[in-house]
Coordinates of N, CA and C in Angstrom, one line a residue:
M1 N 0.3 -1.8 -22.1 CA -0.9 -1.0 -21.9 C -0.3 0.2 -21.1
A2 N -0.6 1.4 -21.6 CA -0.1 2.7 -21.0 C -0.6 2.9 -19.6
A3 N 0.3 3.5 -18.8 CA -0.1 3.7 -17.4 C -1.2 4.4 -17.2
E4 N -1.8 5.3 -17.9 CA -2.9 6.1 -17.6 C -4.2 5.3 -18.1
G5 N -4.1 4.3 -19.0 CA -5.2 3.4 -19.4 C -5.6 2.4 -18.5
R6 N -4.5 2.0 -17.4 CA -4.7 0.9 -16.6 C -5.7 1.2 -15.7
R7 N -6.0 2.2 -15.0 CA -7.0 2.4 -14.1 C -7.8 3.7 -14.5
A8 N -8.8 3.4 -15.1 CA -9.6 4.7 -15.7 C -10.0 5.5 -14.5
G9 N -9.9 6.8 -14.7 CA -10.3 7.7 -13.7 C -9.1 8.2 -12.7
R10 N -8.0 7.5 -12.9 CA -7.0 7.8 -11.9 C -5.8 8.4 -12.6
R11 N -5.2 9.1 -11.8 CA -4.0 9.9 -12.5 C -2.7 9.4 -12.0
S12 N -1.7 9.6 -12.7 CA -0.4 9.4 -12.3 C 0.2 10.2 -11.1
P13 N 0.9 9.7 -10.3 CA 1.3 10.5 -9.2 C 2.4 11.5 -9.7
S14 N 2.4 12.6 -8.9 CA 3.5 13.6 -9.3 C 4.8 13.0 -8.8
E15 N 5.9 13.7 -9.1 CA 7.1 13.2 -8.6 C 7.2 13.2 -7.2
E16 N 6.7 14.2 -6.3 CA 6.8 14.3 -5.1 C 5.9 13.2 -4.4
E17 N 4.9 12.8 -5.0 CA 3.9 11.9 -4.4 C 4.7 10.5 -4.8
A18 N 5.2 10.3 -6.0 CA 6.1 8.9 -6.3 C 7.1 8.9 -5.3
R19 N 8.0 9.8 -4.9 CA 9.0 9.7 -4.1 C 8.5 9.3 -2.6
A20 N 7.3 10.1 -2.3 CA 6.8 9.7 -0.8 C 6.5 8.2 -0.8
L21 N 5.9 7.6 -1.9 CA 5.6 6.2 -1.9 C 6.7 5.3 -2.2
A22 N 8.0 5.8 -2.5 CA 9.0 5.0 -2.8 C 9.8 4.5 -1.5
S23 N 9.0 4.2 -0.5 CA 9.6 3.6 0.6 C 8.8 2.6 1.2
A24 N 9.3 1.4 1.5 CA 8.7 0.4 2.0 C 8.1 0.8 3.5
T25 N 8.8 1.5 4.2 CA 8.4 2.0 5.6 C 7.2 2.9 5.5
R26 N 7.3 3.9 4.5 CA 6.1 4.6 4.3 C 4.8 3.9 3.8
I27 N 5.0 2.9 3.0 CA 3.9 1.9 2.5 C 3.2 1.2 3.8
R28 N 4.2 0.7 4.7 CA 3.6 0.0 5.8 C 2.9 1.0 6.8
I29 N 3.4 2.2 6.9 CA 2.8 3.2 7.7 C 1.3 3.5 7.2
L30 N 1.3 3.7 5.9 CA -0.3 3.7 5.4 C -1.0 2.6 5.7
R31 N -0.5 1.4 5.6 CA -1.3 0.2 5.9 C -1.8 0.3 7.3
M32 N -0.9 0.5 8.2 CA -1.2 0.5 9.7 C -2.3 1.6 10.0
C33 N -2.2 2.8 9.4 CA -3.1 3.7 9.4 C -4.3 3.8 8.7
L34 N -4.6 2.7 7.9 CA -5.7 2.6 7.2 C -7.0 2.6 7.9
K35 N -7.2 1.9 8.9 CA -8.4 1.9 9.6 C -8.4 2.4 11.1
E36 N -7.0 2.5 11.7 CA -6.8 3.0 13.0 C -6.0 4.1 13.0
E37 N -6.4 5.1 13.9 CA -5.6 6.4 14.1 C -4.4 5.9 14.9
L38 N -3.3 6.4 14.6 CA -2.1 6.0 15.4 C -1.2 7.2 15.3
T39 N -0.6 7.5 16.6 CA 0.3 8.6 16.8 C 1.7 8.1 16.2
N40 N 2.6 9.0 16.3 CA 4.1 8.8 15.7 C 4.6 7.6 16.6
K41 N 4.4 7.9 18.0 CA 5.0 6.9 18.9 C 4.6 5.5 18.7
E42 N 3.1 5.4 18.5 CA 2.6 4.1 18.2 C 3.1 3.4 17.0
I43 N 3.3 4.2 15.9 CA 3.7 3.7 14.7 C 5.1 3.2 14.9
A44 N 6.0 4.0 15.5 CA 7.3 3.7 15.7 C 7.5 2.3 16.6
T45 N 6.5 2.2 17.5 CA 6.5 0.9 18.3 C 6.2 -0.2 17.5
R46 N 5.2 -0.1 16.7 CA 4.8 -1.2 15.8 C 5.8 -1.6 14.8
L47 N 6.5 -0.6 14.3 CA 7.5 -0.8 13.4 C 8.7 -1.2 13.9
G48 N 8.9 -0.9 15.4 CA 10.3 -1.4 15.9 C 11.3 -0.4 15.4
A49 N 10.9 0.9 15.2 CA 11.7 2.0 14.7 C 12.0 3.1 15.6
N50 N 13.0 3.9 15.3 CA 13.2 5.1 16.1 C 12.1 6.1 15.8
P51 N 11.5 6.6 16.9 CA 10.4 7.6 16.6 C 10.8 8.9 15.7
A52 N 12.1 9.3 15.7 CA 12.5 10.4 15.0 C 12.5 10.1 13.4
T53 N 13.0 8.9 13.3 CA 12.9 8.4 11.8 C 11.5 8.4 11.2
V54 N 10.7 7.7 12.1 CA 9.4 7.5 11.9 C 8.7 8.9 11.6
L55 N 8.9 9.9 12.4 CA 8.4 11.3 12.3 C 8.7 11.8 10.9
H56 N 9.9 11.6 10.5 CA 10.4 12.0 9.1 C 9.4 11.5 7.9
H57 N 9.2 10.1 8.0 CA 8.3 9.5 7.2 C 6.9 9.9 7.3
V58 N 6.4 10.1 8.6 CA 5.1 10.7 8.7 C 4.8 12.0 8.1
R59 N 5.8 12.9 8.3 CA 5.8 14.3 7.8 C 5.7 14.2 6.3
K60 N 6.5 13.4 5.6 CA 6.5 13.2 4.3 C 5.2 12.8 3.7
L61 N 4.6 11.8 4.3 CA 3.2 11.2 4.0 C 2.1 12.4 4.3
V62 N 2.3 13.2 5.3 CA 1.2 14.2 5.6 C 1.4 15.2 4.5
A63 N 2.6 15.7 4.2 CA 2.8 16.8 3.2 C 2.2 16.5 1.7
T64 N 2.4 15.2 1.5 CA 1.8 14.8 0.2 C 0.3 14.3 0.1
G65 N -0.2 14.3 1.3 CA -1.6 14.1 1.4 C -2.1 12.8 1.6
F66 N -1.0 11.8 1.8 CA -1.4 10.3 2.1 C -1.8 10.0 3.5
L67 N -1.4 10.9 4.5 CA -1.8 10.8 5.7 C -2.5 12.0 6.2
E68 N -3.3 12.1 7.2 CA -3.8 13.2 7.7 C -4.0 13.2 9.2
A69 N -3.5 14.3 9.8 CA -3.5 14.5 11.2 C -5.0 14.5 11.6
Q70 N -5.3 13.8 12.9 CA -6.4 13.9 13.4 C -6.5 14.7 14.6
G71 N -7.6 14.8 15.4 CA -7.7 15.7 16.6 C -6.6 15.1 17.6
A72 N -6.0 16.2 18.2 CA -4.9 15.9 19.2 C -5.7 15.1 20.4
R73 N -4.9 14.2 21.1 CA -5.5 13.4 22.3 C -4.3 13.4 23.4
A74 N -4.7 13.3 24.6 CA -4.0 13.1 25.7 C -3.3 11.8 25.6
G75 N -2.0 11.9 25.8 CA -1.1 10.5 25.8 C -1.1 9.9 27.1
A76 N -0.2 8.9 27.4 CA -0.3 8.1 28.6 C 0.4 9.1 29.8
R77 N 1.1 10.1 29.5 CA 1.6 10.9 30.5 C 0.9 12.2 30.5
G78 N -0.2 12.4 29.8 CA -0.9 13.7 29.7 C -0.5 14.6 28.6
A79 N 0.6 14.3 28.0 CA 1.0 15.1 26.8 C 0.1 15.1 25.5
L80 N 0.0 16.1 24.9 CA -0.9 15.9 23.5 C -0.2 15.2 22.7
E81 N -0.9 14.2 22.0 CA -0.3 13.5 20.9 C -1.3 13.5 19.7
V82 N -0.6 13.6 18.5 CA -1.4 13.7 17.1 C -1.5 12.3 16.6
P83 N -2.8 11.7 16.5 CA -2.9 10.7 15.7 C -3.0 10.9 14.2
Y84 N -2.6 9.9 13.3 CA -2.8 10.0 11.9 C -3.6 8.9 11.3
L85 N -4.3 9.2 10.2 CA -5.1 8.3 9.4 C -4.8 8.3 8.1
A86 N -4.7 7.2 7.4 CA -4.3 7.3 6.0 C -5.6 7.8 5.2
T87 N -5.5 8.5 4.0 CA -6.5 9.1 3.3 C -6.9 8.2 2.1
R88 N -6.3 7.1 1.9 CA -6.5 6.3 0.7 C -6.1 6.9 -0.6
K89 N -5.6 8.0 -0.7 CA -5.2 8.6 -1.9 C -4.4 7.8 -2.7
S90 N -3.4 6.9 -2.2 CA -2.6 6.2 -2.9 C -3.4 5.1 -3.8
W91 N -4.6 4.8 -3.3 CA -5.4 3.8 -4.2 C -6.1 4.4 -5.3
R92 N -6.1 5.7 -5.3 CA -6.8 6.5 -6.4 C -5.7 7.0 -7.4
L93 N -4.4 6.5 -7.3 CA -3.4 6.9 -8.3 C -3.1 5.6 -9.1
N94 N -2.6 5.9 -10.3 CA -2.0 4.8 -11.1 C -0.5 4.9 -10.7
L95 N -0.2 3.7 -10.1 CA 1.2 3.6 -9.6 C 1.9 2.8 -10.6
D96 N 2.8 3.3 -11.3 CA 3.6 2.7 -12.4 C 4.5 1.9 -11.9
A97 N 4.4 0.6 -12.2 CA 5.4 -0.6 -11.6 C 6.6 -0.4 -12.6
S98 N 6.8 0.2 -13.6 CA 8.0 0.4 -14.3 C 8.9 1.4 -13.5
D99 N 8.4 2.1 -12.5 CA 9.2 2.9 -11.6 C 9.8 1.9 -10.5
L100 N 11.0 1.8 -10.8 CA 11.7 0.8 -9.8 C 11.7 1.2 -8.4
R101 N 11.7 2.5 -8.0 CA 11.6 2.9 -6.7 C 10.2 2.4 -6.1
L102 N 9.0 2.6 -6.8 CA 7.9 2.2 -6.4 C 7.7 0.6 -6.3
R103 N 8.3 -0.1 -7.3 CA 8.2 -1.5 -7.2 C 9.1 -2.1 -6.1
S104 N 10.1 -1.5 -5.8 CA 10.9 -1.9 -4.7 C 10.2 -1.6 -3.3
A105 N 9.7 -0.5 -3.2 CA 9.0 -0.4 -2.0 C 7.8 -1.2 -1.6
M106 N 7.0 -1.4 -2.6 CA 6.0 -2.4 -2.6 C 6.3 -3.7 -2.2
I107 N 7.2 -4.3 -2.9 CA 7.8 -5.5 -2.5 C 8.4 -5.6 -1.2
G108 N 9.1 -4.6 -0.9 CA 9.8 -4.5 0.5 C 8.8 -4.6 1.5
A109 N 7.7 -3.9 1.3 CA 6.7 -3.7 2.4 C 6.1 -5.0 2.5
F110 N 5.8 -5.7 1.5 CA 5.1 -7.0 1.5 C 6.0 -8.0 2.2
V111 N 7.3 -8.1 1.8 CA 8.3 -9.1 2.4 C 8.2 -8.8 3.9
S112 N 8.4 -7.5 4.2 CA 8.6 -7.3 5.7 C 7.3 -7.5 6.5
E113 N 6.1 -7.2 5.9 CA 4.8 -7.6 6.6 C 4.6 -9.1 6.7
V114 N 4.7 -9.9 5.6 CA 4.4 -11.3 5.6 C 5.5 -12.0 6.4
G115 N 6.7 -11.5 6.5 CA 7.7 -12.0 7.4 C 7.4 -11.9 8.8
Q116 N 6.5 -11.0 9.3 CA 6.2 -10.9 10.7 C 4.9 -11.6 11.0
V117 N 4.2 -12.1 10.0 CA 3.0 -13.0 10.4 C 3.5 -14.3 10.8
P118 N 3.0 -14.8 12.2 CA 3.3 -16.1 12.7 C 3.0 -17.3 11.7
A119 N 3.9 -18.2 11.7 CA 3.8 -19.4 10.8 C 2.4 -20.1 10.8
S120 N 1.7 -20.0 12.2 CA 0.5 -20.7 12.2 C -0.6 -19.9 11.7
A121 N -0.5 -18.6 11.3 CA -1.5 -17.7 10.9 C -2.0 -17.9 9.5
E122 N -3.0 -17.4 9.1 CA -3.7 -17.7 7.8 C -2.9 -16.8 6.6
V123 N -2.0 -17.6 6.0 CA -1.4 -16.9 4.7 C -1.5 -17.7 3.5
E124 N -1.9 -17.3 2.6 CA -2.1 -17.9 1.2 C -1.2 -17.3 0.3
I125 N -0.3 -18.1 -0.2 CA 0.6 -17.8 -1.3 C 0.6 -18.6 -2.4
S126 N 0.4 -18.1 -3.7 CA 0.4 -19.0 -4.8 C 1.3 -18.4 -5.9
R127 N 1.9 -19.1 -6.7 CA 2.7 -18.7 -7.9 C 2.3 -19.6 -9.1
L128 N 2.1 -18.9 -10.1 CA 1.7 -19.6 -11.3 C 2.6 -19.0 -12.5
G129 N 3.0 -19.9 -13.4 CA 3.7 -19.5 -14.6 C 2.7 -19.8 -15.7
V130 N 2.3 -18.8 -16.6 CA 1.6 -19.1 -17.8 C 1.9 -18.5 -19.0
R131 N 1.5 -18.8 -20.1 CA 1.8 -18.0 -21.4 C 0.5 -17.5 -21.9
L132 N 0.6 -16.2 -22.0 CA -0.6 -15.5 -22.4 C -0.3 -14.6 -23.7
G133 N -1.4 -14.5 -24.5 CA -1.3 -13.5 -25.6 C -1.6 -12.1 -25.1
R134 N -1.5 -11.1 -25.8 CA -1.7 -9.9 -25.3 C -3.2 -9.6 -24.8
E135 N -4.1 -10.1 -25.5 CA -5.4 -10.0 -25.2 C -5.7 -10.7 -23.9
D136 N -5.2 -11.9 -23.6 CA -5.5 -12.6 -22.4 C -4.8 -11.9 -21.2
H137 N -3.6 -11.4 -21.6 CA -2.8 -10.8 -20.4 C -3.6 -9.4 -20.0
D138 N -4.0 -8.7 -20.9 CA -4.8 -7.5 -20.5 C -6.0 -7.8 -19.9
R139 N -6.7 -8.9 -20.3 CA -8.0 -9.3 -19.6 C -7.6 -9.8 -18.2
L140 N -6.6 -10.5 -18.0 CA -6.2 -10.9 -16.6 C -6.0 -9.7 -15.7
L141 N -5.3 -8.8 -16.2 CA -4.9 -7.4 -15.5 C -6.3 -6.7 -15.0
Q142 N -7.2 -6.7 -16.1 CA -8.4 -6.0 -15.8 C -9.3 -6.7 -14.7
L143 N -9.2 -8.0 -14.8 CA -10.0 -8.8 -14.0 C -9.5 -8.5 -12.4
I144 N -8.1 -8.5 -12.4 CA -7.4 -8.4 -11.1 C -7.8 -6.9 -10.5
R145 N -7.7 -6.1 -11.3 CA -8.0 -4.5 -10.9 C -9.3 -4.4 -10.6
D146 N -10.3 -5.0 -11.4 CA -11.8 -4.8 -11.1 C -12.1 -5.5 -9.6
F147 N -11.5 -6.6 -9.4 CA -11.7 -7.4 -8.2 C -11.2 -6.6 -7.0
L148 N -9.9 -6.1 -7.1 CA -9.2 -5.3 -6.0 C -10.0 -4.0 -5.7
D149 N -10.7 -3.3 -6.7 CA -11.4 -2.1 -6.5 C -12.8 -2.5 -6.0
E150 N -13.3 -3.6 -6.2 CA -14.6 -4.0 -5.5 C -14.3 -4.3 -4.0
V151 N -13.2 -5.2 -3.8 CA -12.9 -5.5 -2.5 C -12.6 -4.2 -1.7
A152 N -11.9 -3.4 -2.2 CA -11.5 -1.9 -1.6 C -12.7 -1.1 -1.3
G153 N -13.7 -1.3 -2.0 CA -15.0 -0.4 -1.8 C -15.9 -0.9 -0.9
R154 N -15.7 -2.2 -0.3 CA -16.7 -2.9 0.5 C -16.6 -2.2 1.9
E155 N -17.8 -2.0 2.5 CA -17.6 -1.8 4.1 C -17.4 -2.8 4.8
A156 N -16.4 -2.7 5.7 CA -16.1 -3.9 6.6 C -16.8 -4.0 7.7
A157 N -17.3 -5.3 8.2 CA -18.1 -5.5 9.4 C -17.2 -5.0 10.5
E158 N -18.1 -4.8 11.6 CA -17.2 -4.3 12.8 C -16.3 -5.3 13.3
D159 N -16.3 -6.6 13.2 CA -15.4 -7.5 13.8 C -14.4 -8.1 12.6
A160 N -14.5 -7.3 11.5 CA -13.6 -7.7 10.4 C -12.2 -7.8 10.7
I161 N -11.3 -8.7 10.2 CA -9.9 -8.8 10.4 C -9.2 -8.0 9.2
Q162 N -8.1 -7.3 9.5 CA -7.4 -6.5 8.4 C -6.6 -7.5 7.7
Y163 N -6.6 -7.7 6.4 CA -5.7 -8.4 5.5 C -5.0 -7.6 4.6
S164 N -3.9 -8.1 4.0 CA -3.3 -7.4 3.0 C -3.3 -8.3 1.7
I165 N -3.3 -7.8 0.5 CA -3.2 -8.5 -0.7 C -2.2 -7.9 -1.5
F166 N -1.3 -8.8 -2.2 CA -0.1 -8.4 -2.9 C -0.2 -9.1 -4.2
V167 N -0.3 -8.6 -5.2 CA -0.5 -9.2 -6.5 C 0.7 -8.7 -7.3
A168 N 1.3 -9.6 -8.1 CA 2.3 -9.1 -9.1 C 2.1 -10.0 -10.2
V169 N 2.0 -9.3 -11.5 CA 2.0 -10.0 -12.8 C 3.2 -9.5 -13.7
H170 N 4.2 -10.3 -14.0 CA 5.4 -9.8 -14.7 C 5.9 -10.8 -15.5
P171 N 6.6 -10.5 -16.7 CA 7.0 -11.4 -17.6 C 8.3 -12.1 -17.0
D172 N 8.4 -13.4 -17.2 CA 9.6 -14.0 -16.8 C 10.8 -13.4 -17.3
P173 N 11.9 -13.3 -16.6 CA 12.9 -12.6 -17.0 C 13.7 -13.3 -18.1
V174 N 13.6 -14.6 -18.0 CA 14.2 -15.2 -19.2 C 13.3 -16.1 -19.9
Q175 N 12.9 -15.8 -21.2 CA 11.9 -16.3 -22.0 C 12.5 -17.6 -22.5
G176 N 11.6 -18.7 -22.6 CA 12.1 -19.8 -23.4 C 11.1 -20.9 -23.7

């Protein structure tokens, strides 16, 4: 299935946008800033990373329209800090999984995030091997996309908990 046909009404990312998303750290920053305005310092603290390194990532995401600066606010010591919020632009793009940079970034972000969830927390992981004809494969992908679009479009309740969903459908590397 062609990349453009995968998500109707969505466009492929420009090379600059694809490079911006080709980083597990930047994918994680977008997730953190999805529903909550965070400053560079707050993002760095949550990532356990150097604020200067995080600022490089934040600037790249702002320059490509994935993050937006919000109104400046006074920090703990009175200095003005700029919080950022994700624009959801990445969800409106056809992200081509054949781009190994994007694939690596998405998987890296997933591994990093799920690795930080305490063992007692609610985590559901499933893996299934199936044999599918082309029509069944395409139908499966469409069902997954439709479901994810539906969930992404829902308004969250005030007390809603933030969850992440990672789905990968791929051919087995060794057929047999």
